[in-house]
mmCIF file of C-alpha atoms in Angstrom:
data_model
loop_
_atom_site.group_PDB
_atom_site.id
_atom_site.type_symbol
_atom_site.label_atom_id
_atom_site.label_comp_id
_atom_site.label_asym_id
_atom_site.label_seq_id
_atom_site.Cartn_x
_atom_site.Cartn_y
_atom_site.Cartn_z
ATOM 1 C CA MET A 198 113.428 118.314 33.251
ATOM 2 C CA PHE A 199 109.779 119.023 34.110
ATOM 3 C CA GLY A 200 108.571 116.293 31.719
ATOM 4 C CA TYR A 201 110.977 113.834 33.313
ATOM 5 C CA LEU A 202 109.595 114.544 36.783
ATOM 6 C CA LEU A 203 106.055 113.836 35.584
ATOM 7 C CA ARG A 204 106.885 110.668 33.624
ATOM 8 C CA ARG A 205 109.324 109.015 36.001
ATOM 9 C CA PRO A 206 106.806 107.695 38.565
ATOM 10 C CA LEU A 207 104.639 105.901 35.989
ATOM 11 C CA PRO A 208 103.977 102.301 37.070
ATOM 12 C CA GLN A 209 105.567 99.327 35.391
ATOM 13 C CA VAL A 210 102.754 97.780 33.381
ATOM 14 C CA ALA A 211 104.649 95.091 31.471
ATOM 15 C CA GLY A 212 107.084 92.366 32.431
ATOM 16 C CA GLU A 213 107.547 90.507 35.683
ATOM 17 C CA LEU A 214 108.393 91.563 39.203
ATOM 18 C CA GLN A 215 109.623 89.398 42.058
ATOM 19 C CA LEU A 216 107.877 90.599 45.229
ATOM 20 C CA SER A 217 108.156 89.181 48.711
ATOM 21 C CA GLY A 218 104.925 88.636 50.607
ATOM 22 C CA LEU A 219 103.052 86.675 47.951
ATOM 23 C CA HIS A 220 102.009 83.046 48.417
ATOM 24 C CA ALA A 221 101.763 82.274 44.691
ATOM 25 C CA PRO A 222 102.200 84.089 41.372
ATOM 26 C CA VAL A 223 99.750 86.939 40.736
ATOM 27 C CA GLU A 224 98.838 88.313 37.338
ATOM 28 C CA ILE A 225 97.942 91.968 36.969
ATOM 29 C CA ALA A 226 96.553 92.766 33.543
ATOM 30 C CA ARG A 227 95.719 96.331 32.576
ATOM 31 C CA ASP A 228 92.929 96.872 30.103
ATOM 32 C CA GLN A 229 92.839 99.433 27.291
ATOM 33 C CA TRP A 230 92.017 102.192 29.812
ATOM 34 C CA GLY A 231 94.878 101.252 32.140
ATOM 35 C CA ILE A 232 92.578 99.722 34.752
ATOM 36 C CA PRO A 233 94.319 96.871 36.579
ATOM 37 C CA HIS A 234 92.650 93.470 36.892
ATOM 38 C CA VAL A 235 94.182 91.250 39.567
ATOM 39 C CA TYR A 236 94.175 87.474 39.137
ATOM 40 C CA ALA A 237 95.344 85.477 42.138
ATOM 41 C CA ARG A 238 95.008 81.977 43.583
ATOM 42 C CA THR A 239 94.435 83.098 47.157
ATOM 43 C CA GLU A 240 92.480 85.860 48.835
ATOM 44 C CA HIS A 241 95.683 87.124 50.455
ATOM 45 C CA ASP A 242 97.418 87.467 47.101
ATOM 46 C CA ALA A 243 94.390 89.178 45.521
ATOM 47 C CA PHE A 244 94.334 91.862 48.225
ATOM 48 C CA PHE A 245 98.131 92.155 48.070
ATOM 49 C CA GLY A 246 97.783 92.787 44.322
ATOM 50 C CA GLN A 247 95.057 95.345 44.885
ATOM 51 C CA GLY A 248 97.178 97.247 47.402
ATOM 52 C CA PHE A 249 100.163 97.078 45.070
ATOM 53 C CA CYS A 250 98.132 98.510 42.166
ATOM 54 C CA HIS A 251 96.600 101.247 44.296
ATOM 55 C CA ALA A 252 100.018 102.389 45.469
ATOM 56 C CA GLN A 253 101.531 102.159 41.988
ATOM 57 C CA ASP A 254 98.799 104.340 40.536
ATOM 58 C CA ARG A 255 97.835 106.611 43.446
ATOM 59 C CA LEU A 256 100.558 106.732 46.080
ATOM 60 C CA TRP A 257 100.487 110.501 46.529
ATOM 61 C CA GLN A 258 96.690 110.537 46.762
ATOM 62 C CA MET A 259 96.884 107.767 49.369
ATOM 63 C CA GLU A 260 99.519 109.728 51.306
ATOM 64 C CA LEU A 261 97.376 112.841 51.300
ATOM 65 C CA ASN A 262 94.258 110.928 52.349
ATOM 66 C CA ARG A 263 95.935 109.148 55.235
ATOM 67 C CA ARG A 264 97.420 112.388 56.513
ATOM 68 C CA VAL A 265 94.081 114.194 56.292
ATOM 69 C CA ALA A 266 92.292 111.326 58.068
ATOM 70 C CA ARG A 267 94.909 111.205 60.839
ATOM 71 C CA GLY A 268 95.201 114.990 61.202
ATOM 72 C CA GLN A 269 98.872 114.982 60.115
ATOM 73 C CA LEU A 270 98.820 117.078 56.965
ATOM 74 C CA ALA A 271 100.721 119.994 58.536
ATOM 75 C CA ASP A 272 103.697 117.679 59.064
ATOM 76 C CA VAL A 273 104.227 117.863 55.305
ATOM 77 C CA LEU A 274 102.479 121.007 54.098
ATOM 78 C CA GLY A 275 103.281 123.289 57.032
ATOM 79 C CA PRO A 276 101.228 125.538 59.296
ATOM 80 C CA GLU A 277 98.708 126.331 56.559
ATOM 81 C CA ALA A 278 97.216 122.876 57.128
ATOM 82 C CA LEU A 279 96.866 123.152 60.916
ATOM 83 C CA ASP A 280 93.195 124.158 60.864
ATOM 84 C CA LEU A 281 92.300 121.112 58.774
ATOM 85 C CA ASP A 282 94.396 118.879 61.063
ATOM 86 C CA ARG A 283 92.633 120.225 64.142
ATOM 87 C CA PHE A 284 89.242 119.678 62.528
ATOM 88 C CA THR A 285 89.936 116.085 61.469
ATOM 89 C CA ARG A 286 91.445 115.244 64.853
ATOM 90 C CA ARG A 287 88.285 116.518 66.513
ATOM 91 C CA LEU A 288 86.245 114.336 64.176
ATOM 92 C CA GLY A 289 88.192 111.381 65.534
ATOM 93 C CA CYS A 290 88.458 109.251 62.397
ATOM 94 C CA HIS A 291 91.761 107.790 63.574
ATOM 95 C CA ARG A 292 90.490 107.111 67.101
ATOM 96 C CA SER A 293 87.416 105.427 65.676
ATOM 97 C CA ALA A 294 89.613 103.331 63.378
ATOM 98 C CA GLN A 295 91.692 102.231 66.384
ATOM 99 C CA ARG A 296 88.520 101.050 68.139
ATOM 100 C CA ASP A 297 87.419 99.190 65.002
ATOM 101 C CA LEU A 298 90.791 97.486 64.732
ATOM 102 C CA ALA A 299 90.644 96.359 68.355
ATOM 103 C CA GLU A 300 87.235 94.729 67.766
ATOM 104 C CA MET A 301 87.896 93.413 64.264
ATOM 105 C CA ASP A 302 87.598 89.723 63.447
ATOM 106 C CA ALA A 303 90.732 87.893 62.332
ATOM 107 C CA ASP A 304 89.596 87.324 58.727
ATOM 108 C CA THR A 305 88.955 91.008 58.078
ATOM 109 C CA ARG A 306 92.234 91.974 59.699
ATOM 110 C CA THR A 307 94.066 89.436 57.522
ATOM 111 C CA VAL A 308 92.584 90.980 54.379
ATOM 112 C CA LEU A 309 93.565 94.505 55.440
ATOM 113 C CA GLU A 310 97.070 93.334 56.354
ATOM 114 C CA ALA A 311 97.512 91.697 52.924
ATOM 115 C CA TYR A 312 96.435 94.965 51.277
ATOM 116 C CA ALA A 313 98.970 96.916 53.385
ATOM 117 C CA VAL A 314 101.766 94.475 52.471
ATOM 118 C CA GLY A 315 100.958 95.084 48.800
ATOM 119 C CA VAL A 316 101.018 98.863 49.272
ATOM 120 C CA ASN A 317 104.383 98.598 51.042
ATOM 121 C CA ALA A 318 105.790 96.422 48.245
ATOM 122 C CA ALA A 319 104.946 99.190 45.772
ATOM 123 C CA ILE A 320 106.443 101.852 48.064
ATOM 124 C CA ASP A 321 109.634 99.822 48.450
ATOM 125 C CA GLY A 322 109.909 99.324 44.701
ATOM 126 C CA ALA A 323 109.352 103.005 43.944
ATOM 127 C CA GLN A 324 111.969 104.025 46.509
ATOM 128 C CA ARG A 325 114.540 101.518 45.197
ATOM 129 C CA ALA A 326 113.972 102.640 41.603
ATOM 130 C CA GLY A 327 113.952 106.338 42.523
ATOM 131 C CA LYS A 328 110.430 106.615 41.091
ATOM 132 C CA LEU A 329 108.388 108.170 43.875
ATOM 133 C CA PRO A 330 105.688 110.577 42.694
ATOM 134 C CA VAL A 331 106.926 114.093 42.021
ATOM 135 C CA GLU A 332 105.134 115.470 45.103
ATOM 136 C CA TYR A 333 107.531 113.554 47.366
ATOM 137 C CA VAL A 334 110.478 115.003 45.480
ATOM 138 C CA LEU A 335 109.151 118.562 45.628
ATOM 139 C CA LEU A 336 108.226 118.353 49.322
ATOM 140 C CA ARG A 337 111.447 116.460 50.163
ATOM 141 C CA PHE A 338 110.110 113.614 52.221
ATOM 142 C CA GLN A 339 109.704 109.852 51.984
ATOM 143 C CA PRO A 340 106.481 107.905 52.485
ATOM 144 C CA ARG A 341 106.245 105.871 55.650
ATOM 145 C CA ARG A 342 105.033 102.287 55.739
ATOM 146 C CA TRP A 343 101.321 101.734 55.135
ATOM 147 C CA ASP A 344 99.378 99.953 57.856
ATOM 148 C CA VAL A 345 95.872 98.723 58.569
ATOM 149 C CA LEU A 346 95.029 101.871 60.528
ATOM 150 C CA ASP A 347 95.806 103.996 57.472
ATOM 151 C CA THR A 348 93.149 102.137 55.499
ATOM 152 C CA LEU A 349 90.602 102.226 58.316
ATOM 153 C CA SER A 350 91.211 105.891 59.181
ATOM 154 C CA PHE A 351 90.718 106.956 55.611
ATOM 155 C CA GLY A 352 87.602 104.793 55.378
ATOM 156 C CA HIS A 353 86.129 106.697 58.317
ATOM 157 C CA TYR A 354 87.084 110.046 56.839
ATOM 158 C CA PHE A 355 85.695 109.089 53.434
ATOM 159 C CA SER A 356 82.398 108.057 55.027
ATOM 160 C CA PHE A 357 82.231 111.424 56.733
ATOM 161 C CA THR A 358 82.815 113.310 53.467
ATOM 162 C CA GLN A 359 80.002 111.392 51.760
ATOM 163 C CA SER A 360 77.440 112.512 54.296
ATOM 164 C CA ASN A 361 75.418 115.499 53.112
ATOM 165 C CA ASN A 362 74.071 116.297 56.556
ATOM 166 C CA TRP A 363 77.307 116.165 58.559
ATOM 167 C CA PRO A 364 76.891 119.690 60.017
ATOM 168 C CA ASN A 365 73.553 118.640 61.515
ATOM 169 C CA GLU A 366 75.068 115.399 62.810
ATOM 170 C CA LEU A 367 77.884 117.293 64.512
ATOM 171 C CA VAL A 368 75.396 119.580 66.249
ATOM 172 C CA ARG A 369 73.437 116.568 67.487
#
C-alpha cells in the first residue's frame, strides 16, 4: 500500500496527451536524468509546456510554496503554521505581487497566463486520473487552480529567501 501511494503520482513520460489550451502540438522529451525539454512552435505553447512539466513533477512543492508566499499554510497544516503565515503576510509578498500584476505589460502577463494554464492542465489530469501527490491524499484536500499571482507571489518570497541580509533590510 505504501509503495503504491509513492508510485501513483509519477508523471506520464511516454505517449501522447490531448490537452486543451495549446495552439499547436508540443513535444516534451525527457533526457536520461528525467529532465523535461519542451519543444513548441509558439511562445504560449512553450510556457504552457513548462507549467505542465513543473506541475507534473513538483505539484506538492508548488502548493507549499504558494501557500507560504501567500501566508495560507495554516489552512492546510493547522495552527502550527500560523506564526509562519503571520510572518509572510507581514512581509507582503502577495501584496507586492498584486501591485506588480497591476503594472505588468501585456506580453509578460500573457507568458505568465500560459504557464498557469499549463499548470492547471496538469492538475486537471492528475485529479481525473486519481494521481495527485500523496501529500494531498494524506492531508485530504484538493489543489486549487493556479493563477498568475501564485507565480508572482512565490517569486517575491523566493527573492526574499535568497537575500543574506534580510534581517538588516527589515530593520531599515
